[in-house]
PDB file of C-alpha atoms in Angstrom:
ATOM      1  CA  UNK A   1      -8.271  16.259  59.876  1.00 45.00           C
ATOM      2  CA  UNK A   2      -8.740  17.802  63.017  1.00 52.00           C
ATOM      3  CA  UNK A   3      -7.828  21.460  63.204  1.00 56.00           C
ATOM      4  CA  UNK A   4      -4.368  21.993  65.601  1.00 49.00           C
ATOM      5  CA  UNK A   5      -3.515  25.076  66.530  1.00 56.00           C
ATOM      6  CA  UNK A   6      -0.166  24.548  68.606  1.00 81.00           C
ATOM      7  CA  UNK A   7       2.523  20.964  68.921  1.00 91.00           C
ATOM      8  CA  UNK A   8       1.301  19.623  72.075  1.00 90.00           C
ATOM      9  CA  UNK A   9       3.473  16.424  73.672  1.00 96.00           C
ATOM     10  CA  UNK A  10       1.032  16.356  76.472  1.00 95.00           C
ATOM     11  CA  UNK A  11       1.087  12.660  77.785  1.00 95.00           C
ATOM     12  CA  UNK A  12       3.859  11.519  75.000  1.00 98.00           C
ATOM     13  CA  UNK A  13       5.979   9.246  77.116  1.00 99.00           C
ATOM     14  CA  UNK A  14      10.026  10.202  75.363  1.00 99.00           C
ATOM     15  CA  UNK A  15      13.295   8.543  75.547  1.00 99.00           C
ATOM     16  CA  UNK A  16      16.260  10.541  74.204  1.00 98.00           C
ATOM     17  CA  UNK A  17      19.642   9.686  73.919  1.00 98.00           C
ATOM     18  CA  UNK A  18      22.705  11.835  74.925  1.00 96.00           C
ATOM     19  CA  UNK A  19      19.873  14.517  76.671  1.00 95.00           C
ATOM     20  CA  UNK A  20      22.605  15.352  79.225  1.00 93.00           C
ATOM     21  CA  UNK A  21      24.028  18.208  76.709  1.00 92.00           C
ATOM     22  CA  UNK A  22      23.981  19.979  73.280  1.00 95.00           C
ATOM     23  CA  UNK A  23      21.184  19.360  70.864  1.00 98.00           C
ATOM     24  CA  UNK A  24      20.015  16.288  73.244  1.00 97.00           C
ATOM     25  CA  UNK A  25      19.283  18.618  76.245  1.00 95.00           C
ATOM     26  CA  UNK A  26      16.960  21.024  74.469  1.00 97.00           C
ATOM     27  CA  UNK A  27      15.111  18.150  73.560  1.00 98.00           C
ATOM     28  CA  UNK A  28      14.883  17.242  76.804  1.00 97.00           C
ATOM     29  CA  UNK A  29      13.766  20.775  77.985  1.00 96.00           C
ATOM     30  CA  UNK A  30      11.507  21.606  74.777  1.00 97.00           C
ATOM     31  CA  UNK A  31       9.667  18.033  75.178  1.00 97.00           C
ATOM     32  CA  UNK A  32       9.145  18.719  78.925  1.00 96.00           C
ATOM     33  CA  UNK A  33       7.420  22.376  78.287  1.00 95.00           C
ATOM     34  CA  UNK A  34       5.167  20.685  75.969  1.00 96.00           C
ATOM     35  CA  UNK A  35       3.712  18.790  78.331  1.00 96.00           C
ATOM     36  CA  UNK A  36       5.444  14.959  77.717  1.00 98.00           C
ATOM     37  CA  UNK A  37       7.314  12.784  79.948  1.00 98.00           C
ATOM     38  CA  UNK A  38      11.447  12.772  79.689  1.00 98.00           C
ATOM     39  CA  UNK A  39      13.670   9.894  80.081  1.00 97.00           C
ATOM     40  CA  UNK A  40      16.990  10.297  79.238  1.00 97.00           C
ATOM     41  CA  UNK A  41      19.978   7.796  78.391  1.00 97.00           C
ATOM     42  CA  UNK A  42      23.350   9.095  78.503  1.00 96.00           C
ATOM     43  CA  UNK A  43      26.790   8.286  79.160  1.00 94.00           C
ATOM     44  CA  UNK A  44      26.400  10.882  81.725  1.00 86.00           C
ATOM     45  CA  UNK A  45      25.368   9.791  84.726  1.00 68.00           C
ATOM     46  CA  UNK A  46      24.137  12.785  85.466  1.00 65.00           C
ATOM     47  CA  UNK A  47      23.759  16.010  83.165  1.00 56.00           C
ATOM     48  CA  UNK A  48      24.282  19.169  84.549  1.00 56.00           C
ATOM     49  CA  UNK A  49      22.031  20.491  82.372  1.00 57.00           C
ATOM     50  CA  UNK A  50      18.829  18.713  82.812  1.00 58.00           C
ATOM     51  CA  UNK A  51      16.051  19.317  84.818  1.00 67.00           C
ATOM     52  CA  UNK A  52      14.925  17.117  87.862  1.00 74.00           C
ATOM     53  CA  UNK A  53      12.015  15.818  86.637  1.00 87.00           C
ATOM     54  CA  UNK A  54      13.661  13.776  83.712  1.00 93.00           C
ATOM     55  CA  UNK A  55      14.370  10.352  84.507  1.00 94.00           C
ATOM     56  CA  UNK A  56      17.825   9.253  83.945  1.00 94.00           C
ATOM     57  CA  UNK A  57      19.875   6.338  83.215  1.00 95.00           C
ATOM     58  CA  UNK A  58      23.284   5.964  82.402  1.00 95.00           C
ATOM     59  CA  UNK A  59      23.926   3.677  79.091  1.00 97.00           C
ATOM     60  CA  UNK A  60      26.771   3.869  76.058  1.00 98.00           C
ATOM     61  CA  UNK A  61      24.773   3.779  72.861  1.00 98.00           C
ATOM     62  CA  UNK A  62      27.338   1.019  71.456  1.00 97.00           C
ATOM     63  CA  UNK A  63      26.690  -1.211  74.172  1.00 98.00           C
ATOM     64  CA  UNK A  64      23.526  -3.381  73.043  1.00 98.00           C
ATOM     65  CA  UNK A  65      23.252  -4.440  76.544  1.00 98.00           C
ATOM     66  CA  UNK A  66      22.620  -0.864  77.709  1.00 98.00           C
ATOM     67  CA  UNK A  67      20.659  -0.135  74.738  1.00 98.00           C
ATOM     68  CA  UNK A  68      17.859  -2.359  75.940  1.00 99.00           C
ATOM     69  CA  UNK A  69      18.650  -1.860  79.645  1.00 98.00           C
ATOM     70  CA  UNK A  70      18.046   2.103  79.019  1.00 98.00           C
ATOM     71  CA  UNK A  71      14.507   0.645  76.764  1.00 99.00           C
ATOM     72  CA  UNK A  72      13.580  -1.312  79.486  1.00 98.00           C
ATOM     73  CA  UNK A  73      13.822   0.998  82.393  1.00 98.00           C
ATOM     74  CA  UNK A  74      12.197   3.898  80.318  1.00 98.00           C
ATOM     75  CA  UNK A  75       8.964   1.504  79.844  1.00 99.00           C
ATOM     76  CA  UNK A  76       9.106   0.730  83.497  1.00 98.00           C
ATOM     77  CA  UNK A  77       9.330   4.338  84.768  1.00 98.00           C
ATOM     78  CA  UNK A  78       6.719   5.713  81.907  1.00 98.00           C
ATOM     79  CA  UNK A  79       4.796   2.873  80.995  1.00 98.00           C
ATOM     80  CA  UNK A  80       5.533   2.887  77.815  1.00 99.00           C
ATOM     81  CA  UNK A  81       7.914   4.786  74.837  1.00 99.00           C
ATOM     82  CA  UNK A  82       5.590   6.805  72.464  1.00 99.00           C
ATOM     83  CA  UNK A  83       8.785   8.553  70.836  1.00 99.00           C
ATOM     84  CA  UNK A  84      12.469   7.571  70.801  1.00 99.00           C
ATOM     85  CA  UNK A  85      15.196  10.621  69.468  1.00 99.00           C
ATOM     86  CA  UNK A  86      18.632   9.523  69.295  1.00 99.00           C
ATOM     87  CA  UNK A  87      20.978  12.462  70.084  1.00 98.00           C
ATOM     88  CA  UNK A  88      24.107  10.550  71.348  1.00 97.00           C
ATOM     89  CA  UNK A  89      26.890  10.963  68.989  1.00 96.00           C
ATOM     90  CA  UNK A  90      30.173  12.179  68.879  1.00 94.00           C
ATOM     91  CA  UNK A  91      31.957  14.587  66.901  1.00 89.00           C
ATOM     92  CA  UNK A  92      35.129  13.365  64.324  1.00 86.00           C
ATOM     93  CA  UNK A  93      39.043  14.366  64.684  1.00 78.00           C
ATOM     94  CA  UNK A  94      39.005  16.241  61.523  1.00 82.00           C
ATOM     95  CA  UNK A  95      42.056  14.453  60.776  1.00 88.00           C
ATOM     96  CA  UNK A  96      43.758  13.890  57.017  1.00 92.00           C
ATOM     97  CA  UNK A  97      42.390  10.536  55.916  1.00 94.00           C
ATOM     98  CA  UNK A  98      45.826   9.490  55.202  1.00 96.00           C
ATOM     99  CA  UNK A  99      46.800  10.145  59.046  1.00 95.00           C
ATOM    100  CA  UNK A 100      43.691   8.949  60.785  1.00 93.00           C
ATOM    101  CA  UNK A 101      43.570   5.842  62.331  1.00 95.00           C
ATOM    102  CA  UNK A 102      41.510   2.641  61.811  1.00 96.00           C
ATOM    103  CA  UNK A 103      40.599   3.295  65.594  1.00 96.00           C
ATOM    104  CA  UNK A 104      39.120   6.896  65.495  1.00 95.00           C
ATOM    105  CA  UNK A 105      37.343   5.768  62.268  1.00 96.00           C
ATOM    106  CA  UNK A 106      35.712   2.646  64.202  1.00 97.00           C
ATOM    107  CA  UNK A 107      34.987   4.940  66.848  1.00 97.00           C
ATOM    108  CA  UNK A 108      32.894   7.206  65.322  1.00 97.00           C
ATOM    109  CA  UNK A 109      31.229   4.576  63.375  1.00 98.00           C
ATOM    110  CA  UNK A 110      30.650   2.564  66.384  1.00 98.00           C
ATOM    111  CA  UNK A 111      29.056   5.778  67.943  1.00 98.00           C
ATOM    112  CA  UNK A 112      27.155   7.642  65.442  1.00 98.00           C
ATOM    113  CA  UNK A 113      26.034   4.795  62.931  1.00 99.00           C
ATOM    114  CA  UNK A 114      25.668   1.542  65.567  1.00 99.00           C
ATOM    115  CA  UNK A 115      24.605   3.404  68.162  1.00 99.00           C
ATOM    116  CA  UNK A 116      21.209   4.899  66.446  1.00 99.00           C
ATOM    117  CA  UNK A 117      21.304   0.925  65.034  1.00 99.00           C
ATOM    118  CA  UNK A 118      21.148  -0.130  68.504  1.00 99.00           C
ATOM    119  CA  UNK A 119      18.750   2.030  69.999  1.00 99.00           C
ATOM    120  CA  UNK A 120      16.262   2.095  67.132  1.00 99.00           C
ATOM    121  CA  UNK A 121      16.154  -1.487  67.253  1.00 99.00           C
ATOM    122  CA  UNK A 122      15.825  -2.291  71.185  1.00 99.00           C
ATOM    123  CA  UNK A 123      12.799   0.509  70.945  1.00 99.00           C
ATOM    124  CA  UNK A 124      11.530  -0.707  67.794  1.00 99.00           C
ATOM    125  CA  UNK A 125      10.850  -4.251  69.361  1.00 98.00           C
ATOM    126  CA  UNK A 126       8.901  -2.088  71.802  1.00 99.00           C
ATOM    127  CA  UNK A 127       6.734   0.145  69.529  1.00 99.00           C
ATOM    128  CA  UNK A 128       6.646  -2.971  67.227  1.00 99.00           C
ATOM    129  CA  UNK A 129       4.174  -4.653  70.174  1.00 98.00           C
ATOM    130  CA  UNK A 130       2.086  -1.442  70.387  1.00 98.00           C
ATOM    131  CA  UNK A 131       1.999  -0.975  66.621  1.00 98.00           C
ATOM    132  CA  UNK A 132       2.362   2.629  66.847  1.00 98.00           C
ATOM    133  CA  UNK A 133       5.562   5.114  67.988  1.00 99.00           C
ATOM    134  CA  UNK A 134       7.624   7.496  66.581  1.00 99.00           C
ATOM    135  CA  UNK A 135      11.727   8.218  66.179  1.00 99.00           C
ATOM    136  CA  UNK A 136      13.930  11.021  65.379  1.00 99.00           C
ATOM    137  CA  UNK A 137      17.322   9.992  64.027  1.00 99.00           C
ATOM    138  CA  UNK A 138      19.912  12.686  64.197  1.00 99.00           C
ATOM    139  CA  UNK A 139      22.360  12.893  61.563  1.00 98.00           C
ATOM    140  CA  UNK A 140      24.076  16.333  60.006  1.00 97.00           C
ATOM    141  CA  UNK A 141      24.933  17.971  56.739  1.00 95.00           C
ATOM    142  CA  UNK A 142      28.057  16.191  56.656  1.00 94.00           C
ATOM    143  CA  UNK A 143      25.906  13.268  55.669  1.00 96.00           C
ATOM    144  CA  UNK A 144      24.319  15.042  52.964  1.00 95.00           C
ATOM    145  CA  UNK A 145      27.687  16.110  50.903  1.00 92.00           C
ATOM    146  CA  UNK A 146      31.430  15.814  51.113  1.00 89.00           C
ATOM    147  CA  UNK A 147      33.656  17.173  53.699  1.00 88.00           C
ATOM    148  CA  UNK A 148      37.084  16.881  53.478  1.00 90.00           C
ATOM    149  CA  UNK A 149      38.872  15.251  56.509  1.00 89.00           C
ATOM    150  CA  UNK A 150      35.393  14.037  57.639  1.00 91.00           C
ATOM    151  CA  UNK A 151      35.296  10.406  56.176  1.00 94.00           C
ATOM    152  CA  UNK A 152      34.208   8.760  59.177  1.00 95.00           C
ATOM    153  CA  UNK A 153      31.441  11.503  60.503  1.00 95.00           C
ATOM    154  CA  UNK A 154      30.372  11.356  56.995  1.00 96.00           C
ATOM    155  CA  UNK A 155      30.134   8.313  56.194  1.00 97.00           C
ATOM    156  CA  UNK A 156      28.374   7.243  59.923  1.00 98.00           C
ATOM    157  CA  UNK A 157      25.759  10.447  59.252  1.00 98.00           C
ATOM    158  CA  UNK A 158      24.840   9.570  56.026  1.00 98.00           C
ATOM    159  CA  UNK A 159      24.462   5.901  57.543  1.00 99.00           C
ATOM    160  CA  UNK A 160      22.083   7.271  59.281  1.00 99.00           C
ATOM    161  CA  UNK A 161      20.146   8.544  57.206  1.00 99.00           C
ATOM    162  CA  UNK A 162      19.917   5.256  55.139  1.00 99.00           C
ATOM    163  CA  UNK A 163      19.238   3.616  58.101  1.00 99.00           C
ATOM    164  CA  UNK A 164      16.235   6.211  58.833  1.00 99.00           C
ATOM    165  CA  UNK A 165      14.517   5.094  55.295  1.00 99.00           C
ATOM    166  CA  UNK A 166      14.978   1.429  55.734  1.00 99.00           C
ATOM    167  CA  UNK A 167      13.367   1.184  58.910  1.00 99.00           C
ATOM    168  CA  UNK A 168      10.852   4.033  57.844  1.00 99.00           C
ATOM    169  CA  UNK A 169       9.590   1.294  54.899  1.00 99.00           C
ATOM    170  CA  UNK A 170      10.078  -1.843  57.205  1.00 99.00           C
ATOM    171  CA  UNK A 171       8.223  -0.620  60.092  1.00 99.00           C
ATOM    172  CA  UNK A 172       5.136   1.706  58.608  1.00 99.00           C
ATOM    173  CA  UNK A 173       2.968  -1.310  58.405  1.00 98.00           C
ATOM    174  CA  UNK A 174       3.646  -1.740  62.225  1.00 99.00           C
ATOM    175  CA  UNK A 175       2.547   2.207  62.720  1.00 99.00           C
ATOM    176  CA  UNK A 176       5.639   3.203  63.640  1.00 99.00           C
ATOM    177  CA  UNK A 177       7.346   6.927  61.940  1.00 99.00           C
ATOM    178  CA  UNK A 178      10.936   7.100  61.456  1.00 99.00           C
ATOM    179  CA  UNK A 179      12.594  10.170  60.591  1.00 99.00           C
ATOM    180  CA  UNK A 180      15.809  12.369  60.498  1.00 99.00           C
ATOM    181  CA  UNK A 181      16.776  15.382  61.056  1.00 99.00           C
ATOM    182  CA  UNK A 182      20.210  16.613  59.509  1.00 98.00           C
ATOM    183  CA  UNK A 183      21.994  19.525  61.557  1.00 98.00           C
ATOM    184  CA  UNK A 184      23.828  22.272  59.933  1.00 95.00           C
ATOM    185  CA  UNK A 185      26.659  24.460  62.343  1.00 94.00           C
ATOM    186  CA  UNK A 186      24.577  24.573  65.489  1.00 97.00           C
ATOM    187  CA  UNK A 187      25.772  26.373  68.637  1.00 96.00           C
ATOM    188  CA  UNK A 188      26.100  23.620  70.742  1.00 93.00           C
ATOM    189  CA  UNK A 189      28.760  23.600  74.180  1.00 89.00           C
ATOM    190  CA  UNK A 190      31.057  21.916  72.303  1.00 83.00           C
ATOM    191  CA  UNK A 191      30.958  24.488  69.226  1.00 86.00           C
ATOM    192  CA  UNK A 192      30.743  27.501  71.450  1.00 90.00           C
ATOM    193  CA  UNK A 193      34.575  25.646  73.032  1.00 85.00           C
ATOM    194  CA  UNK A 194      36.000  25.121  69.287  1.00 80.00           C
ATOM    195  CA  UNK A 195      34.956  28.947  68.659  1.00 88.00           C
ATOM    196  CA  UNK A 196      36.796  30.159  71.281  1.00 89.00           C
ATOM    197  CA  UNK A 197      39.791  28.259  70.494  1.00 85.00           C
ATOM    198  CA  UNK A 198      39.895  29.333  66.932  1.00 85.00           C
ATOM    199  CA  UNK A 199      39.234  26.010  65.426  1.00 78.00           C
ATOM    200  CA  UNK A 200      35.912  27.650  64.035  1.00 82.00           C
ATOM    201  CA  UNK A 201      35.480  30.352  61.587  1.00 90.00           C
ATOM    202  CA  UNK A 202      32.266  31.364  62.415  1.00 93.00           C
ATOM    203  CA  UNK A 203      32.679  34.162  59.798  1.00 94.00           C
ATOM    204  CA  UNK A 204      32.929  32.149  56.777  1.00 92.00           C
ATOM    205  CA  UNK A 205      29.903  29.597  58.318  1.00 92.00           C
ATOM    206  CA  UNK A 206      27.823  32.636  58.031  1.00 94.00           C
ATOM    207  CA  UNK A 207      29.213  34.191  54.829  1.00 93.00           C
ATOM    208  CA  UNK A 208      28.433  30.442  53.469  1.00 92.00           C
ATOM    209  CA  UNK A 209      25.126  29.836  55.029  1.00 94.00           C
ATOM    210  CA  UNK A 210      22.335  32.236  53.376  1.00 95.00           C
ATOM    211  CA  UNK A 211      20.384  32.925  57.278  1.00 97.00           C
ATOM    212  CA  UNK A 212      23.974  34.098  57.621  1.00 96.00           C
ATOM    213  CA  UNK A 213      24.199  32.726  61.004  1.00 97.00           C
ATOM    214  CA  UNK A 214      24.760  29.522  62.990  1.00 97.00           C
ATOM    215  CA  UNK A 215      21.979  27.704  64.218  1.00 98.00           C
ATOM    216  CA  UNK A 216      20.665  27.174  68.041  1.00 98.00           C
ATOM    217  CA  UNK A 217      19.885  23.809  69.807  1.00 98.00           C
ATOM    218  CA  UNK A 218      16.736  24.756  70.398  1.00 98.00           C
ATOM    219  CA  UNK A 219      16.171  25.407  66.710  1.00 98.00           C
ATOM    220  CA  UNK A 220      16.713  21.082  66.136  1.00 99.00           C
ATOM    221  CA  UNK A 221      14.676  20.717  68.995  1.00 98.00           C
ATOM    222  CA  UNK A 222      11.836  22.706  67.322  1.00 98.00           C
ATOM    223  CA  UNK A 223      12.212  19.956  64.294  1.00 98.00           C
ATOM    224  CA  UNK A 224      12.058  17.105  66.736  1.00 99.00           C
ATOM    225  CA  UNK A 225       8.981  18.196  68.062  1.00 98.00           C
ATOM    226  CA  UNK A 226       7.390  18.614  65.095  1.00 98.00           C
ATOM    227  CA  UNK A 227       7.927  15.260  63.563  1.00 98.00           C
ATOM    228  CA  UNK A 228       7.085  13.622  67.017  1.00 98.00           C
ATOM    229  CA  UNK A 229       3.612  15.171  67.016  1.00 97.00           C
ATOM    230  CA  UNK A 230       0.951  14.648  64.827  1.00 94.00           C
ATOM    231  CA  UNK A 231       1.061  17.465  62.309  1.00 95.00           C
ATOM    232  CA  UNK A 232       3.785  15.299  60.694  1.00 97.00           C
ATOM    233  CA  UNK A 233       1.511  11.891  60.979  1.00 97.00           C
ATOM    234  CA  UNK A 234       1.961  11.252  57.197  1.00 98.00           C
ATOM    235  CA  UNK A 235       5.853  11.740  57.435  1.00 99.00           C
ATOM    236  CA  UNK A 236       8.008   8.678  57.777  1.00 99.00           C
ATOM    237  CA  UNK A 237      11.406   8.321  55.797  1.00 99.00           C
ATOM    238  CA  UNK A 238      12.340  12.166  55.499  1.00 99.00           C
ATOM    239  CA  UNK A 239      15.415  13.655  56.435  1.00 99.00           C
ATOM    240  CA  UNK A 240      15.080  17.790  57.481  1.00 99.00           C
ATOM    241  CA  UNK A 241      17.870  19.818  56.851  1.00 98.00           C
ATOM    242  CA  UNK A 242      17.905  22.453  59.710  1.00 98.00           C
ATOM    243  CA  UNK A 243      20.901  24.140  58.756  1.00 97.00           C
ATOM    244  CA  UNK A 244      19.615  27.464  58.050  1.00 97.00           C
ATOM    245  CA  UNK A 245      19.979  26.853  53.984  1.00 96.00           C
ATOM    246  CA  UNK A 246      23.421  25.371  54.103  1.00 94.00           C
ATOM    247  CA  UNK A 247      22.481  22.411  52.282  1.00 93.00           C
ATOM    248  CA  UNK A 248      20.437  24.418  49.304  1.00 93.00           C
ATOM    249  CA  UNK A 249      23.442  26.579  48.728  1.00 87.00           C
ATOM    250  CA  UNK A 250      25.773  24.133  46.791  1.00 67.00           C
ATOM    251  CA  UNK A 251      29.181  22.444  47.328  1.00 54.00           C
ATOM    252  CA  UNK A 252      30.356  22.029  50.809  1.00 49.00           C
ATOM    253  CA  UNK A 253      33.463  23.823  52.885  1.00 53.00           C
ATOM    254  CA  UNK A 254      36.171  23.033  54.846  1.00 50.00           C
ATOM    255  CA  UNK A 255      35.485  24.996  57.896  1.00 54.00           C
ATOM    256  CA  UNK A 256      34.845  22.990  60.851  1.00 54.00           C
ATOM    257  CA  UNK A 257      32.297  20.636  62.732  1.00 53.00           C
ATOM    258  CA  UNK A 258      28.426  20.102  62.106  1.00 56.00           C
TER     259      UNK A 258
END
């Protein structure tokens, strides 16, 4: 094996899914300042937060149409899709299963479990062809355990992560890497809000968590890099747990979104 000192994306042509914020967006920015080329598909038209040299299209991950219309104009701008990582999602209501509704549940499903479905498969067809490629699912601790009040985030996340093996053992022989990457509490815009509304006791996240702290976005994006490049060439099928030791700790709490 050839020695490497540093991750370098230099020439990796990347598609990533909700890049427009959060965990997606320092993707995005990591992936550019490695040297690899950035299109991004987002309900967004247009993030605020990413930088002009990304290429952007506007596409809802549930929508199979705009699944492959998002594929196809990625190829077209870059040539080609080297690694696909599927940050779209959407967080759940934290609602009482016995109050929730059958629509918020198919919601979340639609988003977090179909969505990845969608866009896995309209790339894989693509990657398939070139018999080589790479793609980082994201799920979340909440698909590793159970969370009360979380049934359908749970339930999509840990879809996901099924979803990551299946097409990890289907698709090897076609040279294509599928892996995961499972979130703990992560400071992301939409965190920071629920903080400052109270709805997040970031206390007891880092009495529970042994770093003792939340993590960053960039922090995920570190892990996507990784398994995109070839230090991890003889990973396919893993899930990471980047939750700074949440998930090694034990049973799971009730205190708020992942």
């Amino acid at each position: 094996m050839p020695d490497m000192p540093s991750i370098d994306l230099a020439g990796k042509k990347v598609l990533v899914t909700g890049g427009a914020s959060g965990i997606g967006a320092a993707v995005v920015d990591l992936f550019l300042e490695l040297g690899a080329q950035v299109s991004s598909a987002d309900l967004q038209p247009h993030g605020a937060m990413e930088p002009d040299t990304v290429i952007r299209f506007q596409a809802d991950v549930c929508v199979e149409q705009d699944c492959l219309r998002a594929t196809a104009g990625a190829i077209d701008a870059m040539g080609a899709i080297d690694v696909l990582v599927n940050c779209a999602g959407i967080p759940d209501t934290y609602t009482p299963t016995l109050e929730q509704s059958t629509q918020s549940w198919q919601r979340i499903v639609d988003v977090d479990l179909t969505g990845t479905y969608l866009m896995c498969k309209a790339v894989g067809a693509h990657m398939a062809q070139r018999r080589s490629g790479s793609m980082i699912n994201i799920s979340s601790i909440v698909g590793l355990g159970g969370f009360p009040r979380r049934n359908a985030y749970g339930a999509s996340k840990a879809g996901v992560i099924m979803l990551t093996k299946s097409l990890a053992s289907e698709w090897g022989s076609l040279g294509i890497r599928v892996n995961c990457i499972a979130p703990g509490y992560i400071r992301t815009p939409l965190v920071e809000t629920l903080i400052r509304e109270n709805k997040v006791d970031t206390g007891q996240i880092e009495r529970r968590t042994p770093l003792a702290r939340l993590g960053h976005p960039r922090e995920i994006a570190h892990a996507a890099a990784y398994l995109s490049s070839e230090w991890a060439s003889f990973i396919t099928g893993a899930t990471l747990p980047v939750d700074g030791g949440w998930s090694a700790f034990g049973g799971a709490g009730d205190i708020g979104i992942a």
